[in-house]
Coordinates of C-alpha atoms in Angstrom, one line a residue:
X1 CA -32.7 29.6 0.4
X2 CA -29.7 31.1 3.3
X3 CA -26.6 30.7 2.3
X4 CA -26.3 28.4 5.8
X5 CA -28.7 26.1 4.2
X6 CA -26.8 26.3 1.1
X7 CA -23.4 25.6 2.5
X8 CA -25.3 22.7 4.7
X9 CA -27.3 20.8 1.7
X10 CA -24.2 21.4 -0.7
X11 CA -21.4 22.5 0.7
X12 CA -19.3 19.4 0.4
X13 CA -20.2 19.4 -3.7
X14 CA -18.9 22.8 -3.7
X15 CA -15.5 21.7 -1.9
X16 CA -15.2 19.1 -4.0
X17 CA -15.8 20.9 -7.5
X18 CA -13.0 23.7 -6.4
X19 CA -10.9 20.9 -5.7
X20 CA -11.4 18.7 -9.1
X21 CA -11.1 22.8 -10.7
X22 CA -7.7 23.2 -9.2
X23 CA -6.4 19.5 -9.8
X24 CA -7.6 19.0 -13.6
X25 CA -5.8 22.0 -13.7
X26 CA -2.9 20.7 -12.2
X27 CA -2.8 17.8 -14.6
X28 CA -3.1 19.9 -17.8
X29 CA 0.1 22.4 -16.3
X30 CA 1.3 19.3 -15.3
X31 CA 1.7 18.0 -19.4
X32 CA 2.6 21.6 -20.6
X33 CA 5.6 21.0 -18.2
X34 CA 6.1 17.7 -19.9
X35 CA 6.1 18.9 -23.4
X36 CA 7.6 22.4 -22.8
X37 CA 10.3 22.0 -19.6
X38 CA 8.8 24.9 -18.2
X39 CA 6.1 25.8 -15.2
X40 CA 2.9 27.7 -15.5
X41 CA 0.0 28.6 -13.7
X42 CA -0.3 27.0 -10.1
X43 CA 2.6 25.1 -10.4
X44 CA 4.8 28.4 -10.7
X45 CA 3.3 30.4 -8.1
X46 CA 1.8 32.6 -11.6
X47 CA -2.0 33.4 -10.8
X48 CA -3.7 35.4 -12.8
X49 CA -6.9 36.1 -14.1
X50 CA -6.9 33.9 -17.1
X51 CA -6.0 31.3 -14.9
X52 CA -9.0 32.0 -12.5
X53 CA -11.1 32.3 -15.3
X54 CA -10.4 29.1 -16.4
X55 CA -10.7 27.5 -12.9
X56 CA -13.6 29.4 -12.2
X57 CA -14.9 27.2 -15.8
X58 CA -13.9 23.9 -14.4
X59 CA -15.8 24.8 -10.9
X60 CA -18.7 25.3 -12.7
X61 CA -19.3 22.4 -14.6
X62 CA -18.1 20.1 -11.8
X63 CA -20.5 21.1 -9.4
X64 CA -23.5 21.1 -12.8
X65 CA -22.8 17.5 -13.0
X66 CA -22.7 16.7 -8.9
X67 CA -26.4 18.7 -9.0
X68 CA -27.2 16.6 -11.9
X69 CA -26.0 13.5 -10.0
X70 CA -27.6 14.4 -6.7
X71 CA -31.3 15.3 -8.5
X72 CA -31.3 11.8 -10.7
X73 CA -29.1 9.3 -8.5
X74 CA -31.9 6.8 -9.2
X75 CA -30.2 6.3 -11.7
X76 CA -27.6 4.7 -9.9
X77 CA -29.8 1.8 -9.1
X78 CA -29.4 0.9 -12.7
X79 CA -25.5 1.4 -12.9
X80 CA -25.3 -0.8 -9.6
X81 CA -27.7 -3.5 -11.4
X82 CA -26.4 -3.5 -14.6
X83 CA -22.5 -3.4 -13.2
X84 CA -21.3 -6.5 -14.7
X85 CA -22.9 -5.1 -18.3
X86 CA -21.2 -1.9 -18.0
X87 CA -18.1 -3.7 -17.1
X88 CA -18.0 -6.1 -20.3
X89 CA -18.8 -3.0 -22.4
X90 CA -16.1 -0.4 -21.2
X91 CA -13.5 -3.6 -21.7
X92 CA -14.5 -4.5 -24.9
X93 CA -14.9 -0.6 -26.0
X94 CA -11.3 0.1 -24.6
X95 CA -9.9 -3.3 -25.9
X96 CA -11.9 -2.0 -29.7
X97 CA -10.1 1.3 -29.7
X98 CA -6.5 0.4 -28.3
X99 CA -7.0 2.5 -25.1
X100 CA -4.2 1.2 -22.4
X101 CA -2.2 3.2 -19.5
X102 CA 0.9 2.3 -20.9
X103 CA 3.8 4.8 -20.7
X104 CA 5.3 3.6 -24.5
X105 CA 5.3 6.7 -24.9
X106 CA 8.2 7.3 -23.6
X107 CA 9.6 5.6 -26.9
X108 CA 9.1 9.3 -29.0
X109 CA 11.0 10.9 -26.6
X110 CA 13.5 8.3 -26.7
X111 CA 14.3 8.3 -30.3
X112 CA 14.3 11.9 -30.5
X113 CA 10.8 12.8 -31.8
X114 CA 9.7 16.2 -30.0
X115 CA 6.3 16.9 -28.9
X116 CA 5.6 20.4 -27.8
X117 CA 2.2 20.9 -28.1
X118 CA -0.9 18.6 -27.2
X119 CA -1.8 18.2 -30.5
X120 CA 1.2 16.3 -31.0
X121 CA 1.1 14.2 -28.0
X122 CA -2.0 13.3 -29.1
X123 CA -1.2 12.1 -32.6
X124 CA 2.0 10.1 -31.2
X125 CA -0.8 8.2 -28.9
X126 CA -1.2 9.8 -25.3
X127 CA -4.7 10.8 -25.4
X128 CA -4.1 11.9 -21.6
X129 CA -1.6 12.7 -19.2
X130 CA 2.1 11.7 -19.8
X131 CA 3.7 8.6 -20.1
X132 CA 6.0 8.3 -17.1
X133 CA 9.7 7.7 -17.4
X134 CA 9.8 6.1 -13.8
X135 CA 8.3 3.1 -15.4
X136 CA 11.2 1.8 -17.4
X137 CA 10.1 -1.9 -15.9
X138 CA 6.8 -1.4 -18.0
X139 CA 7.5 0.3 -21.1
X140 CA 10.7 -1.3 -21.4
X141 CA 10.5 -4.7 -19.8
X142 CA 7.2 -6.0 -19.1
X143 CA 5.3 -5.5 -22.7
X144 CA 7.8 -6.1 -25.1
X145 CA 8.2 -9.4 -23.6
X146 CA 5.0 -9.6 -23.9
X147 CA 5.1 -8.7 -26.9
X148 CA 7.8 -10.5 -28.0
X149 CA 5.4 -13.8 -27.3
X150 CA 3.4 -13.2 -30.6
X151 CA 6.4 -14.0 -32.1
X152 CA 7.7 -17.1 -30.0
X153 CA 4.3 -18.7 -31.2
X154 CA 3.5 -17.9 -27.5
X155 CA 5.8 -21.2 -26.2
X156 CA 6.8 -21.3 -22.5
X157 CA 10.5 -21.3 -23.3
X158 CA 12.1 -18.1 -25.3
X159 CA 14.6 -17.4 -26.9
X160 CA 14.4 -14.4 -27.7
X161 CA 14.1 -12.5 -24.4
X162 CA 17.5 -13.1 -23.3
X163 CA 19.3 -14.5 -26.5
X164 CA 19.3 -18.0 -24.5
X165 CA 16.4 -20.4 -23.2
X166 CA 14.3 -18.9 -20.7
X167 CA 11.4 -20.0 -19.1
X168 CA 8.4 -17.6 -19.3
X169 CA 5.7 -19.4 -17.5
X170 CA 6.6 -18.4 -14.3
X171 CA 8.7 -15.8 -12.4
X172 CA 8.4 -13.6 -16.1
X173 CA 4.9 -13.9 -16.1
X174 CA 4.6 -13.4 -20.1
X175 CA 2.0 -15.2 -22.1
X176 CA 2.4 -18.8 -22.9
X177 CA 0.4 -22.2 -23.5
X178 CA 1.2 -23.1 -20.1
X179 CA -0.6 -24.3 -17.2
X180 CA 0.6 -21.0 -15.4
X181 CA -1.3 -18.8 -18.3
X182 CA -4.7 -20.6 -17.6
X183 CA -4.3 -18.5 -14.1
X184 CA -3.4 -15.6 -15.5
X185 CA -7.3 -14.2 -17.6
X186 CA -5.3 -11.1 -18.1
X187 CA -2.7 -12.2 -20.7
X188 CA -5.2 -13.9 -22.8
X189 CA -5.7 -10.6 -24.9
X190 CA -2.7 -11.4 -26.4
X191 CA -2.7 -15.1 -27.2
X192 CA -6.4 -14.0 -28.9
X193 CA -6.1 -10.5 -30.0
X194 CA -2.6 -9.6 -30.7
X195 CA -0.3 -7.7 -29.1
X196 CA -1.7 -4.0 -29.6
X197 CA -5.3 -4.9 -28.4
X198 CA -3.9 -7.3 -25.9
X199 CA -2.3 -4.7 -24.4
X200 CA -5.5 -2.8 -24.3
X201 CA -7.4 -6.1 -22.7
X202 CA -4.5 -6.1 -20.0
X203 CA -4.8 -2.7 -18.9
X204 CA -8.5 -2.3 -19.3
X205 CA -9.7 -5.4 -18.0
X206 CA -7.6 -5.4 -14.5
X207 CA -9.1 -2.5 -13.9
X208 CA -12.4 -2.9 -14.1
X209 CA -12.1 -6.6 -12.9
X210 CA -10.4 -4.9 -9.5
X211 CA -12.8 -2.0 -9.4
X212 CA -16.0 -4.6 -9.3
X213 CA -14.1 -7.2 -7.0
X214 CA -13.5 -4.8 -4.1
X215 CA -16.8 -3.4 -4.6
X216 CA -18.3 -6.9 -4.1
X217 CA -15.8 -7.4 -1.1
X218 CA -16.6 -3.5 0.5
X219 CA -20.6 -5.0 0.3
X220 CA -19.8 -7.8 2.5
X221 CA -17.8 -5.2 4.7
X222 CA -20.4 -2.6 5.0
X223 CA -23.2 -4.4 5.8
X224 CA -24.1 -3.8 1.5
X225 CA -24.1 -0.5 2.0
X226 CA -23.2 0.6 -1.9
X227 CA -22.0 4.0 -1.6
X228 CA -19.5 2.7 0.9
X229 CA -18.8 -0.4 -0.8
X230 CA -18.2 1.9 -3.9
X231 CA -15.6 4.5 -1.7
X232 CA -14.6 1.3 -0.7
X233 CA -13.4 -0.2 -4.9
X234 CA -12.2 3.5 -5.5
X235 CA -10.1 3.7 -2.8
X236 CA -8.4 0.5 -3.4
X237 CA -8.4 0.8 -7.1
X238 CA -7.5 4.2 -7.9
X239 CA -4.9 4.3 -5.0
X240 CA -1.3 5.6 -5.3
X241 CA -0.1 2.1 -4.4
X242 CA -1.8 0.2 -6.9
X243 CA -1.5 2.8 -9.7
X244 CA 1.8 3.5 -9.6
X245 CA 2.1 -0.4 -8.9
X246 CA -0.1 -1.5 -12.0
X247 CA 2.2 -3.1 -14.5
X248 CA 4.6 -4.6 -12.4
X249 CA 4.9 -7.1 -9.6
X250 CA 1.3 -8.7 -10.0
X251 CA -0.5 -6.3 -7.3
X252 CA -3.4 -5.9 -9.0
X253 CA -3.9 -9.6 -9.3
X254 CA -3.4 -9.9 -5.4
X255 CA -5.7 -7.5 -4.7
X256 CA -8.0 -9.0 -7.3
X257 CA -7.8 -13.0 -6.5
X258 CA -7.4 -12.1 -2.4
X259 CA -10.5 -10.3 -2.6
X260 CA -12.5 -12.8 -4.9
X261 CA -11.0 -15.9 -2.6
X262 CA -12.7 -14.4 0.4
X263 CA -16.2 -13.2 -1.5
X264 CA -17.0 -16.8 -2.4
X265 CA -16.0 -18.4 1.0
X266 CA -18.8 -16.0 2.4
X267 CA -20.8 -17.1 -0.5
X268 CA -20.0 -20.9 -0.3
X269 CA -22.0 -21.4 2.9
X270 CA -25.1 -19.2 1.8
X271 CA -26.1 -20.9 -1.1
X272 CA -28.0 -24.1 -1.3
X273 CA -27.6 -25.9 -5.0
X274 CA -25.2 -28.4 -4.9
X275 CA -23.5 -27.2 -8.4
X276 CA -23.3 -23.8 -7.4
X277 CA -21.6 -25.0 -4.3
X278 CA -18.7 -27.2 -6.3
X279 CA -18.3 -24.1 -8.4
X280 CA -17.6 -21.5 -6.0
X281 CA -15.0 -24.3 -4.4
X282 CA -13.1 -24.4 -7.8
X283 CA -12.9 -20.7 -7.6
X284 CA -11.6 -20.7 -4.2
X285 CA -9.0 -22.7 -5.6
X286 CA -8.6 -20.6 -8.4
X287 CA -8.2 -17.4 -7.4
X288 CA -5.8 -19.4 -5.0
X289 CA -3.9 -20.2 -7.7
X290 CA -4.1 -16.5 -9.2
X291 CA -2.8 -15.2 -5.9
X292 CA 0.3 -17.5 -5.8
X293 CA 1.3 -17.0 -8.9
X294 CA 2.1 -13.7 -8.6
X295 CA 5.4 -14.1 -7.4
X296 CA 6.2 -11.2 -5.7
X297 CA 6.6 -12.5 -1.7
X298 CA 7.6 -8.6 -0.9
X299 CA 3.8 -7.7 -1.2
X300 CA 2.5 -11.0 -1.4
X301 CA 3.5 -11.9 2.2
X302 CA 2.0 -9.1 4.4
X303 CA -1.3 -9.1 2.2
X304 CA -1.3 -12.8 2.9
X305 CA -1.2 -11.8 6.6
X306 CA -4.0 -9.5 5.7
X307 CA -6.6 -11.7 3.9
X308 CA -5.8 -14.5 6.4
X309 CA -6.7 -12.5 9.1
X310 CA -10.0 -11.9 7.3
X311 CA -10.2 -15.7 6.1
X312 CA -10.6 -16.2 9.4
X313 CA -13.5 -13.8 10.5
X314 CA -15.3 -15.1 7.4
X315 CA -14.9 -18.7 8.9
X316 CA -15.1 -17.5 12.6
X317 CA -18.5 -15.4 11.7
X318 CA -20.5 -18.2 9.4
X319 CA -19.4 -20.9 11.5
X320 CA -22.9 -21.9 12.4
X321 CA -23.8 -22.0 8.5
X322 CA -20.9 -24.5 7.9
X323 CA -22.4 -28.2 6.7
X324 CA -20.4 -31.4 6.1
X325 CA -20.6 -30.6 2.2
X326 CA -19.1 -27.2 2.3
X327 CA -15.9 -28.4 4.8
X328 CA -15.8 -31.0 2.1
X329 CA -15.0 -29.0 -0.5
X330 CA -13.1 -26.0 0.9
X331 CA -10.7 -29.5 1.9
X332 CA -11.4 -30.0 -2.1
X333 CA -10.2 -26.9 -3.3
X334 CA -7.0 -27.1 -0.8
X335 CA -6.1 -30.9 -2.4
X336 CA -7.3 -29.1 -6.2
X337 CA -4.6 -26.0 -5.4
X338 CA -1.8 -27.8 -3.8
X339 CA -2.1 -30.4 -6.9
X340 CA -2.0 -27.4 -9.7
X341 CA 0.5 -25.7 -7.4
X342 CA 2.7 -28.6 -7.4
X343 CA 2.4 -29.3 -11.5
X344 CA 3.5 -25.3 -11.9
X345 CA 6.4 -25.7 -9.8
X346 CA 7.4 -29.0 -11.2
X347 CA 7.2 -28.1 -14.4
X348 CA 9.8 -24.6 -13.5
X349 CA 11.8 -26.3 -11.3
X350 CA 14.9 -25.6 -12.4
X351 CA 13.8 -21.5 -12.8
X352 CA 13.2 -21.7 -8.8
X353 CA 16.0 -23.2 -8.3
X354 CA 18.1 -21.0 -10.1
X355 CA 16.3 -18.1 -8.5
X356 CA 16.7 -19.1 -5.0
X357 CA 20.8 -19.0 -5.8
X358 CA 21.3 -15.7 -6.6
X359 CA 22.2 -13.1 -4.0
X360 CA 18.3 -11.3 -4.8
X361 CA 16.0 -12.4 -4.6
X362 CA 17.1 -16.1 -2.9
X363 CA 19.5 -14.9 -0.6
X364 CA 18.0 -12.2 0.6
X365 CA 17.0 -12.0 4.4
X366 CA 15.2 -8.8 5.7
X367 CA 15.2 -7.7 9.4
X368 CA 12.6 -4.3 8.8
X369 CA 13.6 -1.5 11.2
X370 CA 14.3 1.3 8.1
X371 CA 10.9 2.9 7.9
X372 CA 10.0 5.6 10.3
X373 CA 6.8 7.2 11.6
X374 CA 6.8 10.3 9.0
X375 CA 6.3 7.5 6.5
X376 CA 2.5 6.7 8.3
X377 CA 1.2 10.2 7.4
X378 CA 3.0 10.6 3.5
X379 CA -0.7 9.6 2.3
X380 CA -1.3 13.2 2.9
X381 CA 1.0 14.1 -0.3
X382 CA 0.4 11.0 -2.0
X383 CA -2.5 12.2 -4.2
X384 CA 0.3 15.5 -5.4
X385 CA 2.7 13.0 -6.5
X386 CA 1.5 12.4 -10.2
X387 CA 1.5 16.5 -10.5
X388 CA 5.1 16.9 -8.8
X389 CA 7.1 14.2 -7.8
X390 CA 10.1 16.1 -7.6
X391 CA 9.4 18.5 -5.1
X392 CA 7.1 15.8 -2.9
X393 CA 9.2 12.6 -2.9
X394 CA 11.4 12.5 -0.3
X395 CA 15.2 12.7 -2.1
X396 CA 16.0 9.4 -1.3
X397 CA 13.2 7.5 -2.7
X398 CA 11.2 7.9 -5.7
X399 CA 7.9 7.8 -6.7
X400 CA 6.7 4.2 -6.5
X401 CA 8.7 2.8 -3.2
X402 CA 6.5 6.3 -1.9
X403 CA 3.1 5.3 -2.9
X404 CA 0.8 4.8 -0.8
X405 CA -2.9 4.5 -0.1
X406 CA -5.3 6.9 1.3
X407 CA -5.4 5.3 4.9
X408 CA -6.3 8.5 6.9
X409 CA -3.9 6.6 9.5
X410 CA -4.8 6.4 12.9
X411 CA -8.3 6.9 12.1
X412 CA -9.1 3.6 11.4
X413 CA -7.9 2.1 14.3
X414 CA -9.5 5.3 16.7
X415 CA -12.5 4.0 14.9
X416 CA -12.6 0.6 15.4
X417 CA -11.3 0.7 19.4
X418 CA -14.1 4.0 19.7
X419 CA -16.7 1.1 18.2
X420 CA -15.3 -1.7 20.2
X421 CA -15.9 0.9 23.5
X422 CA -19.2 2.0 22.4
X423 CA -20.7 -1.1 22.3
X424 CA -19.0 -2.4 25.1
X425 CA -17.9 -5.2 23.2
X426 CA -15.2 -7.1 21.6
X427 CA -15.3 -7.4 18.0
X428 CA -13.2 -10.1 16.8
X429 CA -12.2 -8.4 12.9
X430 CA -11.3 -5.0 14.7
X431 CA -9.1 -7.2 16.9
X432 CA -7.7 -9.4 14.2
X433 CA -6.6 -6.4 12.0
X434 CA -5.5 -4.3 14.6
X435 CA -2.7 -7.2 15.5
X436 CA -1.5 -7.7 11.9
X437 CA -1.0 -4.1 11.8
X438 CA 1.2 -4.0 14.9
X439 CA 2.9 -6.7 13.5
X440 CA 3.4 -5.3 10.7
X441 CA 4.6 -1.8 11.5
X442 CA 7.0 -3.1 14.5
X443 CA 8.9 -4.7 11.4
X444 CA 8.9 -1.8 10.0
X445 CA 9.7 0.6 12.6
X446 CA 11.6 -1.4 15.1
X447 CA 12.8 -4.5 13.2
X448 CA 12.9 -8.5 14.2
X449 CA 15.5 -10.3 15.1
X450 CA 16.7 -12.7 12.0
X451 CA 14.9 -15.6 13.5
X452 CA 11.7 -14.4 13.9
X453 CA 11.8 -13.0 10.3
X454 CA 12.5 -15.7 9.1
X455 CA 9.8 -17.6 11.1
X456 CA 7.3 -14.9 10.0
X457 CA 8.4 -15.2 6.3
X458 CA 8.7 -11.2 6.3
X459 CA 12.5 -11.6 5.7
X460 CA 11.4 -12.4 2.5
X461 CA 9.8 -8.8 2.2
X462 CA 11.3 -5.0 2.7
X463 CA 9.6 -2.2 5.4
X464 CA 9.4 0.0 2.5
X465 CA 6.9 -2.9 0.9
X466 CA 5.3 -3.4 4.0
X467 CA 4.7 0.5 4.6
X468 CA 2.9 0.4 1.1
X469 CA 0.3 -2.2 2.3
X470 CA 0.2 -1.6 5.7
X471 CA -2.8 1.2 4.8
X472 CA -5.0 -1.3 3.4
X473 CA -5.4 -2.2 7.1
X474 CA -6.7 1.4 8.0
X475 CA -8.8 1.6 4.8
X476 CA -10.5 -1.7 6.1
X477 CA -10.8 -0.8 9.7
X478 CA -12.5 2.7 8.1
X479 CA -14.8 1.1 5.9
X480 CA -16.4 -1.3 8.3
X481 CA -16.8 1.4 11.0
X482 CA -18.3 3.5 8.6
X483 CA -20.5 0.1 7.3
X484 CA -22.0 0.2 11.1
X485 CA -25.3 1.6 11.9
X486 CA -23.9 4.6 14.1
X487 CA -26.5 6.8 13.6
X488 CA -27.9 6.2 17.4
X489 CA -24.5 7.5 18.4
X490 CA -24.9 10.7 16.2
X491 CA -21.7 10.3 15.0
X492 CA -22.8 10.9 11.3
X493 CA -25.6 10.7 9.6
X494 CA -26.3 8.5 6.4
X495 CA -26.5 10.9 3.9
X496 CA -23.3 13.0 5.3
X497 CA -21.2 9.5 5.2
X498 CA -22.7 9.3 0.7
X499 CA -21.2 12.3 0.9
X500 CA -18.0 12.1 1.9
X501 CA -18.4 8.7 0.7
X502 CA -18.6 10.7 -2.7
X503 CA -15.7 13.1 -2.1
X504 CA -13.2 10.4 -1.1
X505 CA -14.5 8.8 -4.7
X506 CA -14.3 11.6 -7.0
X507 CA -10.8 12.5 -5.4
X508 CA -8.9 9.4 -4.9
X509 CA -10.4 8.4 -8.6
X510 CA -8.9 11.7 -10.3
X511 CA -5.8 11.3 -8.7
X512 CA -5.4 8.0 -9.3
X513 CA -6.1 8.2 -13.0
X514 CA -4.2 10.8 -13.4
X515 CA -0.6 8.4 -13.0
X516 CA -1.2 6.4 -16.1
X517 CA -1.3 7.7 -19.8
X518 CA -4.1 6.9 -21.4
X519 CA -2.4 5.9 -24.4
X520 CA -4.1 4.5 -28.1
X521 CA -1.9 2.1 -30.2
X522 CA 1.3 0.2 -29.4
X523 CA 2.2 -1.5 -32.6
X524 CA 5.5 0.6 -33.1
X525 CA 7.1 -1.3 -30.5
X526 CA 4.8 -4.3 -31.6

């Protein structure tokens, strides 16, 4: 075979093997640095031929496995058939073993224990990568409150938290018999498990939850086109945003319930048995409830914009599938929310009130105007920053306020006005999504007058948490032009969009997993 044909057939496996080959590398120098305070290898310019040896070693058996993949991808048919199986499993294995993301880790170096070699990381629990000082809110907040509920016999009031009363059911989101904690599947590990497989169940089970959510959403958006809808889960999963968002702030569980609202509207119209019918409804209302009680309006707020906008196509495009039964109960599952919505807030009333008194969050009124253009294109970096976020994050931000997702920005909206042109035709989701986006980024660029912030609620939000969700939009706008049947137009062919389809995976997934620790066994903090 030419080396043309070669380079044609395989080409993008090779790219992508030399570029998991350098990055595994990356991450491996990158916990040397972490253990030893000192640079090797890429990361201090020191190349070598040990070093090429080894990446030569990692090229190899990357681009093994993508020839393996590409010779039995039937075998795919199974993993997409069997999805919700595999799912169950790698929860339940995880949840068995203690495997979580957290960065308690960070508790060792704390108290003084020193780890210098992997061997030792290993046997203090980080199986992989480092724990991550940057999130204090996790390792130091958010679980050992949660935590702490194993022994406040899991009530909705604590004492223990703050010394005083508080309320957990709501705006601290820690697990409680509450009505609150029936909308929240992801703190039941601990209520059942205890708090070191709990913890496990938490990570573990958002995760996979979110993974096979946005892949069922990136069907409906691609036509079910499964490679795409799959690039579609990874990119939203995996992505700087959520990642280094993960255990705070409830983004996951927007993503999650936003997603799932909008999947079984598009199924509530296409199925005929009256049961099935009432139970999609109560999960509209559900996930509803998921999304609300969140309780993070900075992210909640523009995504709300986002998956209203795409509410409304949903609506807009089965309209002629709509009968009297299904208008029924989508009016059903508005009456069921607002009911459960009011009971949650009734029974926390005081905890809103005395939240919407202090100077942040309640007083709080945002204008936008303080992000800038650069901050469009950081996505670029954004995959480097769990290697180096020293050298990458702008000096004054950090990490987190800097991730962002994969958005490729303008491309998605090039796509969608090149479709719109092609076609010679209006389509009424590029239009939808392309408006919410200009919304959204003359908030953050320009800035609105006080009024109209406040009319548009995104006073209650910050341009550097809008920035953050803005690229969801692009991702979207990408997917669905990649979900059309452009082949006519030769713009790509099937088999070159798997392809890239399976570089964006494999790269945005590595990256992505490489933010969290994979860390076994909490119970010293327990």
């Amino acid at each position: 075979m030419k080396v043309k044909n070669i380079l044609g057939r395989y080409g993008i496996y090779i790219f992508l093997s030399a570029f998991i080959a350098v990055y595994f590398d990356l991450i491996l120098e990158m916990r040397h640095q972490f253990l030893t305070d000192q640079r090797v290898g890429l990361l201090a310019g020191d190349i070598g031929g040990k070093l090429l040896v080894k990446l030569l070693l990692f090229f190899a058996v990357a681009l093994i496995v993508f020839l393996l993949f590409e010779k039995f991808k039937y075998i795919f048919i199974y993993i997409d058939r069997f999805r919700f199986v595999i799912g169950a499993v790698i929860i339940l294995g995880c949840t068995l073993f203690e495997l979580s993301g957290s960065s308690i880790g960070m508790y060792d170096v704390f108290f003084g224990k020193a780890h210098t070699t992997t061997s030792e990381l290993m046997s203090s629990g980080t199986l992989f990568g480092v724990p991550r000082r940057i999130r204090g809110d996790e390792f130091a907040v958010l679980t050992p409150m949660n935590f702490s509920q194993d022994y406040n016999d899991f009530k909705s009031v604590s004492d223990i938290i703050r010394g005083t009363a508080t309320d957990v059911t709501t705006l601290y989101a820690a697990p409680s018999f509450s009505l609150a904690t029936l909308f929240r599947p992801f703190l039941w590990g601990y209520m059942l498990l205890g708090n070191t497989m709990g913890l496990a169940f938490y990570w573990t089970s958002r995760t996979v939850v979110l993974f096979l959510v946005s892949y069922e959403f990136g069907k409906l958006l691609t036509n079910k086109k499964k490679v795409l809808a799959c690039a579609y889960g990874v990119l939203i999963t995996f992505s700087q945003t959520v990642q280094w968002w993960y255990s705070t702030n409830g983004l996951v569980e927007m993503f999650i319930f936003g997603q799932l609202a909008l999947v079984l509207l598009y199924y509530l119209v296409r199925v005929d048995k009256t049961w099935l019918k009432v139970v999609i409804a109560l999960g509209i209302a559900y996930s509803a409830m998921g999304y609300l009680l969140a309780y993070y309006p900075a992210q909640q707020i523009p995504l709300a914009y986002i998956f209203g906008v795409l509410a409304i196509y949903v609506i807009v495009d089965s309209r002629k599938l709509f009968k009297k039964l299904d208008v029924l109960l989508l009016i059903a599952s508005v009456v069921v929310f607002a009911i459960v919505g009011a009971l949650v807030v009734y029974h926390s009333l005081d905890t809103f009130k005395a939240a919407m008194g202090t100077v942040y969050p309640g007083a709080r009124v945002d204008t936008g105007g303080e992000s800038s253009v650069k901050d469009l294109f950081f996505y670029i970096a954004s995959i480097f920053t769990p290697i180096d976020d020293v050298n990458i994050v702008p000096a004054d931000s950090n990490v987190c306020d800097s991730a962002v997702f994969f958005s490729l920005f303008p491309l998605g909206i090039i796509c969608a006005i090149y479709s719109m042109i092609r076609k010679r035709k209006a389509d009424l989701l590029y239009i939808l999504l392309i408006v919410v986006e200009g919304i959204l980024l003359a908030f953050c660029l320009v800035g609105f007058p006080e009024i109209l912030a406040k009319i548009t609620l995104l006073s209650h939000s910050l341009s550097m948490r809008i920035m953050e969700i803005v690229g969801f939009i692009d991702i979207l706008l990408i997917i669905r032009f990649l979900g059309e049947d452009n082949r006519s137009s030769k713009v790509v062919t099937a088999s070159r969009i798997e392809k890239i389809s399976i570089v964006i995976i494999c790269i945005i997934a590595l990256s992505g997993l490489s933010v969290n620790p994979l860390q076994r066994d909490a119970r010293a903090v327990g």
